[in-house]
Coordinates of C-alpha atoms in Angstrom, one line a residue:
X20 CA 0.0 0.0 0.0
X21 CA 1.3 3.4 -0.7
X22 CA 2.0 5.3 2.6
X23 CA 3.2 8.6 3.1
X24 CA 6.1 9.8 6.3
X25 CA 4.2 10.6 9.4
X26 CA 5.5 13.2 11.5
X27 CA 5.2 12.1 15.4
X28 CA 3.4 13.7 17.9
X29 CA 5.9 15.1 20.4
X30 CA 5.4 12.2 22.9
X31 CA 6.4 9.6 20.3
X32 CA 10.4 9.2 18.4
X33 CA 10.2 10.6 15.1
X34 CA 9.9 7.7 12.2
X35 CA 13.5 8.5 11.1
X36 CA 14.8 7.3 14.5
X37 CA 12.6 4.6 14.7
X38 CA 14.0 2.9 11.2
X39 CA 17.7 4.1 12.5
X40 CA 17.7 2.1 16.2
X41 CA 15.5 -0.4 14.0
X42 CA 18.0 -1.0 11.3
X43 CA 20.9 -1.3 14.2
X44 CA 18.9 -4.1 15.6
X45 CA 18.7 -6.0 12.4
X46 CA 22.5 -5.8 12.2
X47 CA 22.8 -7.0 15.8
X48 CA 20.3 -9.5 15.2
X49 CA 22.2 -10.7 11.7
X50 CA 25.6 -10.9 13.2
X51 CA 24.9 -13.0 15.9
X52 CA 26.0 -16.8 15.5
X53 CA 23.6 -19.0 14.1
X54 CA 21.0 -20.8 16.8
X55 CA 21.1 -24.6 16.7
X56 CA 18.0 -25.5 16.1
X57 CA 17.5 -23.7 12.8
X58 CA 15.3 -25.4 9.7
X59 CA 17.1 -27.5 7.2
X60 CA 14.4 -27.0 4.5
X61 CA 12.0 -24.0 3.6
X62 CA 9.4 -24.4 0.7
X63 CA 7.3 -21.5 -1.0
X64 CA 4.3 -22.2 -3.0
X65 CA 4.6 -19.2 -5.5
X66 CA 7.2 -16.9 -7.4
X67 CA 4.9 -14.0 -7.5
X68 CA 5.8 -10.2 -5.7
X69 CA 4.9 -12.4 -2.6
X70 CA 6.5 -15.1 -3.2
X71 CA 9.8 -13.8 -4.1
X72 CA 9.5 -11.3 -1.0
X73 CA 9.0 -14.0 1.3
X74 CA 12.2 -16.1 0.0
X75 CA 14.0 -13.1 0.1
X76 CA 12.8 -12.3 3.8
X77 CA 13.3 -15.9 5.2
X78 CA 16.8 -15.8 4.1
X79 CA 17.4 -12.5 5.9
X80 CA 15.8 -14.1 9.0
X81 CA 17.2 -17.8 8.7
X82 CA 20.6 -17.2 7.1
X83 CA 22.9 -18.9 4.8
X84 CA 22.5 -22.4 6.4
X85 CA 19.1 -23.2 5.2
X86 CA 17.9 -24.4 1.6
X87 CA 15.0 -22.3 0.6
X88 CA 13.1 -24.0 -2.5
X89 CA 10.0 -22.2 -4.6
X90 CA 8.0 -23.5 -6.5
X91 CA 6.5 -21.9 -9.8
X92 CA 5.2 -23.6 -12.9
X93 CA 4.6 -20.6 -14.7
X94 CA 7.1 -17.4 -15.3
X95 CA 8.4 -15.6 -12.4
X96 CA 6.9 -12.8 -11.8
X97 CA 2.8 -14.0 -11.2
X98 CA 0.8 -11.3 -11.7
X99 CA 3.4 -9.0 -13.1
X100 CA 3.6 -9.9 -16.5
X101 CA 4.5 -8.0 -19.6
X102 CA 3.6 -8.6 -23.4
X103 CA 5.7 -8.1 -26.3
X104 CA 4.6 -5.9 -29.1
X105 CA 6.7 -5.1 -32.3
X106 CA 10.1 -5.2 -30.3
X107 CA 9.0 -3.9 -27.1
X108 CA 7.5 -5.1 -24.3
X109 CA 4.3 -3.4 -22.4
X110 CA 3.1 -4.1 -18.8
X111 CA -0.6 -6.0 -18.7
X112 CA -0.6 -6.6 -14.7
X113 CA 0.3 -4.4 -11.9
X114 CA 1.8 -1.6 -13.4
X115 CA 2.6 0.9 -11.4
X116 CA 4.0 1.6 -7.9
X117 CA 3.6 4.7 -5.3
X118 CA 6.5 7.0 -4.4
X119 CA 6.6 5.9 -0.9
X120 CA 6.0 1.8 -1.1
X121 CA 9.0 1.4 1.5
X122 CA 9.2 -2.1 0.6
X123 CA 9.1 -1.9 -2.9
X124 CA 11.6 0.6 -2.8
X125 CA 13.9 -1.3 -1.2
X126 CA 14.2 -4.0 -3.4
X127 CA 14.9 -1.7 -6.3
X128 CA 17.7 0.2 -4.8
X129 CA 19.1 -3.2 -3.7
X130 CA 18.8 -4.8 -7.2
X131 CA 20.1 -1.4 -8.9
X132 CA 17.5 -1.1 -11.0
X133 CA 15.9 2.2 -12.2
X134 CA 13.0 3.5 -12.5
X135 CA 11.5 3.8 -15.4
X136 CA 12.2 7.3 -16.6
X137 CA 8.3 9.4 -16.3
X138 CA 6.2 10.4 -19.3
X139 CA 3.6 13.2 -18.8
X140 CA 0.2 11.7 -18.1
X141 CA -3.8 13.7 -19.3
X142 CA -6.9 12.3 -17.3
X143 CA -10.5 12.1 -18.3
X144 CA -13.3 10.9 -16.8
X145 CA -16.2 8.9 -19.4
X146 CA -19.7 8.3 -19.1
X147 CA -20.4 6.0 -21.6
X148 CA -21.8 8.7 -23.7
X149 CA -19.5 12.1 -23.0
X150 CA -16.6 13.3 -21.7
X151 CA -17.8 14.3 -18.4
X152 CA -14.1 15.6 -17.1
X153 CA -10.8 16.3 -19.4
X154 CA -7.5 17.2 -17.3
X155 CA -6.0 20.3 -18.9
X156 CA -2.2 21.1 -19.5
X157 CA -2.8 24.1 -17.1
X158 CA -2.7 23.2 -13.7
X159 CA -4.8 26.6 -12.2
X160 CA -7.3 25.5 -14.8
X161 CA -7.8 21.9 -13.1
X162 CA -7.5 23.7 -10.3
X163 CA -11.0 26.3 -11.0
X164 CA -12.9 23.3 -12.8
X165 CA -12.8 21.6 -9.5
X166 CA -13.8 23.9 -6.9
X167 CA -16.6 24.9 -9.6
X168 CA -18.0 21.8 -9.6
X169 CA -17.4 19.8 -6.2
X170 CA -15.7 22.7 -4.0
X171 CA -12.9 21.5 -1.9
X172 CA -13.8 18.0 -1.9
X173 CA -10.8 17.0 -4.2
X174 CA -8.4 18.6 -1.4
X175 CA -10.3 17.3 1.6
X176 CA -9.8 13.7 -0.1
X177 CA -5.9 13.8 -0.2
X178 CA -6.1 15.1 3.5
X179 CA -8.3 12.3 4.7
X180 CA -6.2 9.5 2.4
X181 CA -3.0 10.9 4.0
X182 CA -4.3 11.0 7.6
X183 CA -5.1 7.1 6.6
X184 CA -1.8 6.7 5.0
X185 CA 0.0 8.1 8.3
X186 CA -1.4 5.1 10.4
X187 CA -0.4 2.7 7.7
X188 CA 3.5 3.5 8.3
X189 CA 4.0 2.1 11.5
X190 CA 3.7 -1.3 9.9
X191 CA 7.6 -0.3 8.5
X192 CA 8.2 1.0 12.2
X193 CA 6.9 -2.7 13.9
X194 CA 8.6 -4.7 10.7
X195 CA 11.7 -3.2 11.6
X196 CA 11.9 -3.8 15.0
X197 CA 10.9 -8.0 14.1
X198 CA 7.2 -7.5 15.1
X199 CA 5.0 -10.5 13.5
X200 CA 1.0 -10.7 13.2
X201 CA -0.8 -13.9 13.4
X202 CA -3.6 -12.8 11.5
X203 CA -4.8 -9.9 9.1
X204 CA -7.0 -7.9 11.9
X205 CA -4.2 -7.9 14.4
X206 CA -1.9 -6.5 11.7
X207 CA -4.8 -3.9 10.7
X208 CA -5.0 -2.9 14.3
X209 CA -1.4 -2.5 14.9
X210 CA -1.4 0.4 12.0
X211 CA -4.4 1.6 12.5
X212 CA -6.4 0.4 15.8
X213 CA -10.6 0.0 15.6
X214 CA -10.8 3.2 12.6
X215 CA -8.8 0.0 10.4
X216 CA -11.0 -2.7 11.2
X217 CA -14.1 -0.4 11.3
X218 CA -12.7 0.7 7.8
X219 CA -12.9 -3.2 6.9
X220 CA -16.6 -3.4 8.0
X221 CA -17.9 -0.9 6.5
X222 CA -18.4 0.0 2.1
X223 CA -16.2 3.3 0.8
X224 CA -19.0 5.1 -0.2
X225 CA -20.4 4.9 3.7
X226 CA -17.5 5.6 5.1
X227 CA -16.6 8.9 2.7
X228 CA -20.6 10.1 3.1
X229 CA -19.8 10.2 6.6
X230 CA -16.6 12.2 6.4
X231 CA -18.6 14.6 4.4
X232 CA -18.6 14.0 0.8
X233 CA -21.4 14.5 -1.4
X234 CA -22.8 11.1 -3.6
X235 CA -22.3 13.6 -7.1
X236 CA -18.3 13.6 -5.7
X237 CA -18.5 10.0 -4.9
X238 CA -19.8 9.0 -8.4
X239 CA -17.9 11.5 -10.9
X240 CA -14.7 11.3 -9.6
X241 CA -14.0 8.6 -6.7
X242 CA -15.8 5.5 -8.3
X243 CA -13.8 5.9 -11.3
X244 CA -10.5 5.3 -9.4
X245 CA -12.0 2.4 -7.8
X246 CA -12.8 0.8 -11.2
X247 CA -9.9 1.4 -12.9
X248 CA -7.8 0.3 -9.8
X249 CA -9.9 -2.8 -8.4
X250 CA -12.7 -3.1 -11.1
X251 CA -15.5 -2.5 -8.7
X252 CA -17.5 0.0 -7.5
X253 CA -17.0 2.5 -4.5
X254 CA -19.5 -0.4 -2.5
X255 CA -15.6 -2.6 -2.2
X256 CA -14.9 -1.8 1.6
X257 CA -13.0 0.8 2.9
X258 CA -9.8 0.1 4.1
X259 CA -9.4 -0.7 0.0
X260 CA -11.1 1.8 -0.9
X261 CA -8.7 4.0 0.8
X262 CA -5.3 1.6 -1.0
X263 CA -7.4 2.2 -3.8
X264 CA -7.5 6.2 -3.4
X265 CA -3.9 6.3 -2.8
X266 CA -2.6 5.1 -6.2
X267 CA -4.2 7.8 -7.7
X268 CA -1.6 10.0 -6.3
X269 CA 0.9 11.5 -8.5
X270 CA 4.6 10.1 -8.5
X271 CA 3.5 6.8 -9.6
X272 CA 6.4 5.0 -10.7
X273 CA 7.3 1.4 -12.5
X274 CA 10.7 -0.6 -12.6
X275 CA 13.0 0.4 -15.8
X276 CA 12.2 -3.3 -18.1
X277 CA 9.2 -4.2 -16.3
X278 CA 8.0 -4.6 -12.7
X279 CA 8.4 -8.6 -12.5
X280 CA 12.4 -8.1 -12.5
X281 CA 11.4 -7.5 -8.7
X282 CA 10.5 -11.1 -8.4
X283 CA 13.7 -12.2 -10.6
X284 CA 15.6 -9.8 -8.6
X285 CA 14.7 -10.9 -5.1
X286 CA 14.7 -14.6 -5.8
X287 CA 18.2 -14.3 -7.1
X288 CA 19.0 -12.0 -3.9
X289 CA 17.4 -15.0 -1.7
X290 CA 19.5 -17.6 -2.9
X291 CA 16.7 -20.0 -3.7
X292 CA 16.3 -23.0 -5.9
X293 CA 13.3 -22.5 -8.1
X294 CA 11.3 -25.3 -9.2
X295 CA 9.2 -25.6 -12.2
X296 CA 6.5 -27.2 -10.8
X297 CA 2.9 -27.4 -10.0
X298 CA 2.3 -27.9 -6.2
X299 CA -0.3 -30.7 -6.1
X300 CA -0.7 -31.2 -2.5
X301 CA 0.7 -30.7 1.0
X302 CA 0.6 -33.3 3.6
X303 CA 1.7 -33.2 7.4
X304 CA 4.0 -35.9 8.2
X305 CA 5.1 -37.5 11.4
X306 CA 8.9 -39.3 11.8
X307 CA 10.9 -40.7 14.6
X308 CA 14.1 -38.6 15.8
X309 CA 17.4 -39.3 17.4
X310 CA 15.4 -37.8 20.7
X311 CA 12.9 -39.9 20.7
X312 CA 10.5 -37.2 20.2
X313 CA 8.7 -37.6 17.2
X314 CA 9.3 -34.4 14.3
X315 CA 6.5 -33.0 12.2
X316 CA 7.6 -32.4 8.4
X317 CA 5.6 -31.4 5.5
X318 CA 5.6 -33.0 2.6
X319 CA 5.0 -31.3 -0.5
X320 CA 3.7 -33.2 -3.4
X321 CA 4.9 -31.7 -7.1
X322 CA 4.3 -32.3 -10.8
X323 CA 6.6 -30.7 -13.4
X324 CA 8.3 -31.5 -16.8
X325 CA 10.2 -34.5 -15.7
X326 CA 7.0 -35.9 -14.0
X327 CA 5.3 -36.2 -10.1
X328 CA 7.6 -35.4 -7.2
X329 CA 8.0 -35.2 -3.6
X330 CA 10.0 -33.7 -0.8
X331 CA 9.7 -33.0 2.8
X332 CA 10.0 -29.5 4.5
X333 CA 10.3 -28.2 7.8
X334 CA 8.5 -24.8 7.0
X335 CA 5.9 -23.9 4.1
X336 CA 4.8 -20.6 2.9
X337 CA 2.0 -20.6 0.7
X338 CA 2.1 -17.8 -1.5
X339 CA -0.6 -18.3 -4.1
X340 CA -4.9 -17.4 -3.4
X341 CA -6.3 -20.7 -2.4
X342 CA -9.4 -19.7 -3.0
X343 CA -12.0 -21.0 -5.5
X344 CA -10.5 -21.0 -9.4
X345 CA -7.0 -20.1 -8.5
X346 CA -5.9 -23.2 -6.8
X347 CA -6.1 -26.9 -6.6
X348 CA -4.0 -28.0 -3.8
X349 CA -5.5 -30.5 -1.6
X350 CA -4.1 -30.8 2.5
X351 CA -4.0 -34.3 4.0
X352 CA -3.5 -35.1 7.6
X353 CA -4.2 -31.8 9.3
X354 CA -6.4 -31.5 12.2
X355 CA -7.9 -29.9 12.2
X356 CA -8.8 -30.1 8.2
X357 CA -7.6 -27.5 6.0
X358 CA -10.1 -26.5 3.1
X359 CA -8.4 -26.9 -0.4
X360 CA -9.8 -23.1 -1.4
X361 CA -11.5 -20.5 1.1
X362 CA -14.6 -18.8 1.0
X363 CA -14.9 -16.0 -1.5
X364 CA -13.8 -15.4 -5.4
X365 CA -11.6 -13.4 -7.0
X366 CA -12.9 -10.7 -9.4
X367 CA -12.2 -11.1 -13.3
X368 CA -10.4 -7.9 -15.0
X369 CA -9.7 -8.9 -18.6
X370 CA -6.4 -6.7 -19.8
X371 CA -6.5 -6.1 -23.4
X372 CA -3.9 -4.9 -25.2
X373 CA -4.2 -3.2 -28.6
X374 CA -2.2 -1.9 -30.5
X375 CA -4.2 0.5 -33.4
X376 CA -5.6 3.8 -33.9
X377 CA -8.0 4.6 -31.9
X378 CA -11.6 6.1 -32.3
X379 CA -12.0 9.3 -30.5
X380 CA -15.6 10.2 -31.2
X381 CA -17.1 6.8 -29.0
X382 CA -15.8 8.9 -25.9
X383 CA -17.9 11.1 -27.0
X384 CA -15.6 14.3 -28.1
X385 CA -15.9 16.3 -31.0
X386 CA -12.1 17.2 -30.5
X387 CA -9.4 15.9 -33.7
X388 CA -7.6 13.2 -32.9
X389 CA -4.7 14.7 -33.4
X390 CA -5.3 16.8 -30.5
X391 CA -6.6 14.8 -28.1
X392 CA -4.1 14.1 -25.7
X393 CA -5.5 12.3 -23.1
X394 CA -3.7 9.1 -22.1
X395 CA -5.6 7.7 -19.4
X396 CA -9.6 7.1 -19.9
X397 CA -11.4 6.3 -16.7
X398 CA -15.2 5.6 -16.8
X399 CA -17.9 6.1 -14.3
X400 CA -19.8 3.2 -12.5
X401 CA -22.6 4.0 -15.2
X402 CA -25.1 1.2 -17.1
X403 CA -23.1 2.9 -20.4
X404 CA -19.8 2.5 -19.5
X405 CA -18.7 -1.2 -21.1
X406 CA -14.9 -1.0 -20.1
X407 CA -13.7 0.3 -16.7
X408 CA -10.6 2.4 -18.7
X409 CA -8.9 3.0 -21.3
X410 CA -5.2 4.1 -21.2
X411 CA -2.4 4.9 -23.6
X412 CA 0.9 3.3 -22.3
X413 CA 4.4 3.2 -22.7
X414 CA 6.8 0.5 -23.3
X415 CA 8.8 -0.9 -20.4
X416 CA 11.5 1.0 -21.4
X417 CA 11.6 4.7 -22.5
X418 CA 14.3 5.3 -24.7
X419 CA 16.0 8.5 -24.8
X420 CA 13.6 11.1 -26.6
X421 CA 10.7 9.5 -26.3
X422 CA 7.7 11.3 -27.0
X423 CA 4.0 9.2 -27.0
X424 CA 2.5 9.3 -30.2
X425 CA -1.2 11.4 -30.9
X426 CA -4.0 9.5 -30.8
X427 CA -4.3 10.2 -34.4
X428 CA -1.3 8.0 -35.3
X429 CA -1.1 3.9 -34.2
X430 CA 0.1 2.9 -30.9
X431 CA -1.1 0.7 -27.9
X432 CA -3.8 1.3 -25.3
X433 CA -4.6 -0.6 -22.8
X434 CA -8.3 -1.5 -21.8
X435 CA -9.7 -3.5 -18.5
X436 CA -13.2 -4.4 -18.7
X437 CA -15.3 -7.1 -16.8
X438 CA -15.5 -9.3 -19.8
X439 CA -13.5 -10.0 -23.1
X440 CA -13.9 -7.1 -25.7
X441 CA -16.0 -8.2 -28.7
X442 CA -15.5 -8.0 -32.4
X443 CA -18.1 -5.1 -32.4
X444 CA -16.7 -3.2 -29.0
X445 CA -13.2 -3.0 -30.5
X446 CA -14.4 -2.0 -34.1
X447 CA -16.8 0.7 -31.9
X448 CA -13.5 2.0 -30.0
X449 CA -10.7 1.6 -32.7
X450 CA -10.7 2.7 -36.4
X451 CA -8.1 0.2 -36.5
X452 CA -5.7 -2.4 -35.4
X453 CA -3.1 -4.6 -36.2
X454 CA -2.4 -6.8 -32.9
X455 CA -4.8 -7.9 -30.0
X456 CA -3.3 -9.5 -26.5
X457 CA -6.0 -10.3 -24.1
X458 CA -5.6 -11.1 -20.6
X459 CA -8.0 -12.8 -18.3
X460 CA -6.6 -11.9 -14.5
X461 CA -8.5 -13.2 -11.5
X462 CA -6.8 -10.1 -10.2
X463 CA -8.0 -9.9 -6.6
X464 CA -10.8 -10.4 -4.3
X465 CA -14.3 -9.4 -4.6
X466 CA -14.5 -6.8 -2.4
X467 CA -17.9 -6.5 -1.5
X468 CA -19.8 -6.5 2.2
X469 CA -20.8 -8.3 3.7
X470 CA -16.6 -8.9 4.5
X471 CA -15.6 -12.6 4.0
X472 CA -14.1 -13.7 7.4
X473 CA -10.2 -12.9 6.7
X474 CA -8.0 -16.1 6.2
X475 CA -5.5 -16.4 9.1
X476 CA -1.8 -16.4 8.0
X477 CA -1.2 -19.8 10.0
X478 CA -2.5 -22.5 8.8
X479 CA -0.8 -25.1 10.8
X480 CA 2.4 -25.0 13.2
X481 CA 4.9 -24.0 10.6
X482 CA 2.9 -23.6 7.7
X483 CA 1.4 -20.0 6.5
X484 CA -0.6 -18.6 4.4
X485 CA 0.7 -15.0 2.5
X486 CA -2.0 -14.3 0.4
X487 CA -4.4 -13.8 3.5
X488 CA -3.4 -10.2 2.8
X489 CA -4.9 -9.7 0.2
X490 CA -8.8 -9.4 1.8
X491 CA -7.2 -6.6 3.2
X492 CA -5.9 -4.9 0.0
X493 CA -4.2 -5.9 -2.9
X494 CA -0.8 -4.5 -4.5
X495 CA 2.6 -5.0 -4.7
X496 CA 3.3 -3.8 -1.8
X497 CA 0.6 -5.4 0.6
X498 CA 2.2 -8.7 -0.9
X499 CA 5.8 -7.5 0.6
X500 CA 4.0 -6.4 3.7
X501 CA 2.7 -9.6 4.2
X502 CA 5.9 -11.5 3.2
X503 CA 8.0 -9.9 5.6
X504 CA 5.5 -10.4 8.1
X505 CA 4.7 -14.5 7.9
X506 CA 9.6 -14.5 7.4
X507 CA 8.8 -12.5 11.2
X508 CA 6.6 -14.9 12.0
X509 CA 8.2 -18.1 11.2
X510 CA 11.2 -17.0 12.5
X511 CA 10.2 -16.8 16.4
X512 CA 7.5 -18.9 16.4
X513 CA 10.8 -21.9 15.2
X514 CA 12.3 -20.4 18.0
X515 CA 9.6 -19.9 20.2
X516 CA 10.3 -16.5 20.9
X517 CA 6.6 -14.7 21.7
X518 CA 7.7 -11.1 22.9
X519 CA 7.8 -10.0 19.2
X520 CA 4.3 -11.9 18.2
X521 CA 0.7 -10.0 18.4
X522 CA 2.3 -6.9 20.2
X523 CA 1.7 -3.2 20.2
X524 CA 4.1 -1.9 22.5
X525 CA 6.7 -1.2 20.5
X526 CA 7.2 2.8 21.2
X527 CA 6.6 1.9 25.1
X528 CA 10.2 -0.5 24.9
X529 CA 11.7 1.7 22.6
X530 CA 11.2 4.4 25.3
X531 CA 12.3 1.4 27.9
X532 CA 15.8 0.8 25.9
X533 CA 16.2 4.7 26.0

């Protein structure tokens, strides 16, 4: 989630000092010898953002001596993904990150990787029938259009997203300092106390009615976000709704070559084996030890290229939605019984990627197409409205002098909609094309109330569940969040070390060590 720098009240150490002792503690931590007991074998179930992170997190918590091994049948990367055109390449997942996604950020600088260098971005806002709102290249302008219409409803939004973003970044305060959540609310409540889990309980549109924003606000200009951001309405709860608000920020950035060389990046950073497999199943086993105590493993269960598989582990991090149509692995011997896929579905967003001229009078403007400038397209929660945007994009790497083409010459949008474009919606939006790439992405959850009770991270003694996160929110960062959370969380729950697990006293013992 994107989250902003807080400034402390005067009672509290300042966020800068926080990270600093934080980070000396990390160093401590990492150059103390190796405990005894520590795992022989770690497996993840995943080579997404979140599965990547969580390698790369284990290792930092575990060290050099154990073997981490993830498992992936498909490209690295999940649900980053890019699509080659002609000879570039174009993003058709997540695609862009905020300017102060701590985790995220990280990685980069650590992998050396730039940012993608910036190309100037034009919003409108569509109907179905008309250009309802058209971003001009004078800021003061924007500036009138909006107090005309809505007042200082605009303003009073980034205020209340930012007060919400403030909470969110003492999760990088608690992460620092090795403090683990066993489940999604206690991790909620630890940011943000009740005003989080209220947030989670409660629809966006509620929510911002109550803080004082008029339904006209809510549907011509917050709804739009949503949909172009999570494909739903402004009824998706509010703590997303919030996640959702905040990438509309400006200082969005992306990774120079395309976001998934994050996942490449951390899983060569983690050391890890990666397996091209599909996990099948995951069984709890029981064996005799030199003790005499008897020692829980898990087996995993795997099919790849050179045919079925098994090893046993003594941690597993699941790191793929096991929830209806986006998984099939089946758990044996638990007790109590794990179900193969949780309550609640994931919401369809069909990417489609076209490269082609495209029509400018079905958004409804009289305006050549030579000067319409707009590059992103997003669309009101109206019966009209077929697609939920449409965007002109750059490739995943800007040469030097780049310049985006008019919208009078060929070039490649990018539309999400609810369900694959027809023959006659593409011929209505483009006069037309020479190449089509559609993407089906069961994206992320359906976020409508009433809430789903949140999957717990644990699913057994030393087996987790990272994609719990996601009923929260989902991004690229969430997934890090999450990650570094369930590496915490193994980490002292091997060790049995409980002072760090479910607790919110960190600036009380900071002020205790001072």
């Amino acid at each position: 989630m994107a989250v902003r720098h807080a400034t402390m009240n005067a009672r509290s150490l300042s966020l800068r000092a926080l990270l600093f002792l934080g980070l000396c503690q990390t160093i401590s931590r990492a150059s103390t010898p190796e405990l005894q007991d520590q795992p022989q074998k770690i497996a993840v179930v995943g080579g997404g953002i979140g599965g990547a992170a969580a390698a790369f997190y284990l290792r930092q918590e575990f060290g050099a001596g154990v073997k981490i091994e993830v498992f992936e049948p498909d490209a690295v990367g999940g649900r980053l993904a890019t699509v080659k055109i002609g000879t570039q390449e174009y993003e058709t997942g997540g695609s862009v990150i905020h300017p102060l996604n701590l985790h995220m950020k990280h990685f980069v600088e650590l992998m050396g990787v730039p940012q993608r260098r910036p190309v100037p971005t034009k919003v409108a806002i569509f109907n179905g029938k008309e250009l309802t709102f058209e971003e001009s290249d004078w800021f003061i302008i924007n500036v009138l259009r909006m107090l005309w219409r809505y007042g200082f409803s605009l303003l009073r939004m980034q205020m209340w997203v930012e007060s919400l973003l403030d909470r969110f970044m003492r999760i990088y305060q608690y992460q620092q300092y090795g403090y683990s959540f066993t489940t999604v609310d206690r991790l909620l409540h630890a940011m943000g106390g009740d005003g989080f889990l209220a947030l989670m309980n409660r629809t966006l549109e509620e929510t911002m009615i109550d803080e004082g924003f008029s339904q006209v606000f809510l549907n011509d200009m917050v709804a739009p976000i949503t949909r172009v951001n999570y494909g739903q309405s402004v009824r998706i709860h509010g703590f997303v709704g919030a996640v959702s608000l905040a990438g509309a920020d400006s200082g969005l950035w992306a990774v120079d070559g395309g976001n998934k060389r994050v996942c490449s990046g951390l899983m060569y950073h983690s050391k890890s084996d990666l397996i091209s497999a599909k996990v099948t199943s995951i069984a709890v086993k029981v064996r005799p030890s030199k003790t005499g105590t008897p020692t829980s493993f898990y087996e995993v269960s795997y099919v790849g290229e050179s045919g079925s598989a098994h090893s046993l582990y003594d941690i597993v991090v699941v790191a793929t939605p096991l929830h209806q149509g986006m998984s099939d692995i089946a758990f044996s011997g638990f007790s109590p019984p794990i179900p193969s896929a949780f309550p609640g579905r994931y919401h369809q967003t069909v990417s489609t990627l076209i490269h082609g001229v495209v029509n400018v009078s079905y958004l409804g403007t009289a305006e050549p197409a030579s000067q319409f400038t707009v590059s992103d397209v997003l669309t009101t929660d109206s019966e009209g409205c077929a697609i939920n945007s449409l965007s002109s994009i750059d490739p995943v790497h800007i040469p030097e002098g780049y310049k985006r083409p008019p919208a009078s010459q060929p070039k490649v949008w990018k539309v999400f909609s609810q369900e694959p474009l027809s023959q006659d919606r593409l011929q209505e939006m483009f006069l037309s094309w020479d190449f089509v790439s559609e993407t089906q992405w069961l994206a992320y959850p359906s976020y409508r109330l009433p809430p789903r009770k949140t999957p717990p991270f644990i699913l057994h003694r030393r087996l987790y569940y990272l994609n719990a996160v996601e009923w929260a929110a989902s991004s690229m960062e969430m997934s890090a969040i999450a990650a570094r959370n369930v590496a915490l969380l193994a980490h002292h729950r091997w060790h049995r070390q409980k002072s760090k697990i479910d607790q919110e006293d960190l600036h009380t013992r900071i002020r205790t060590e001072l």
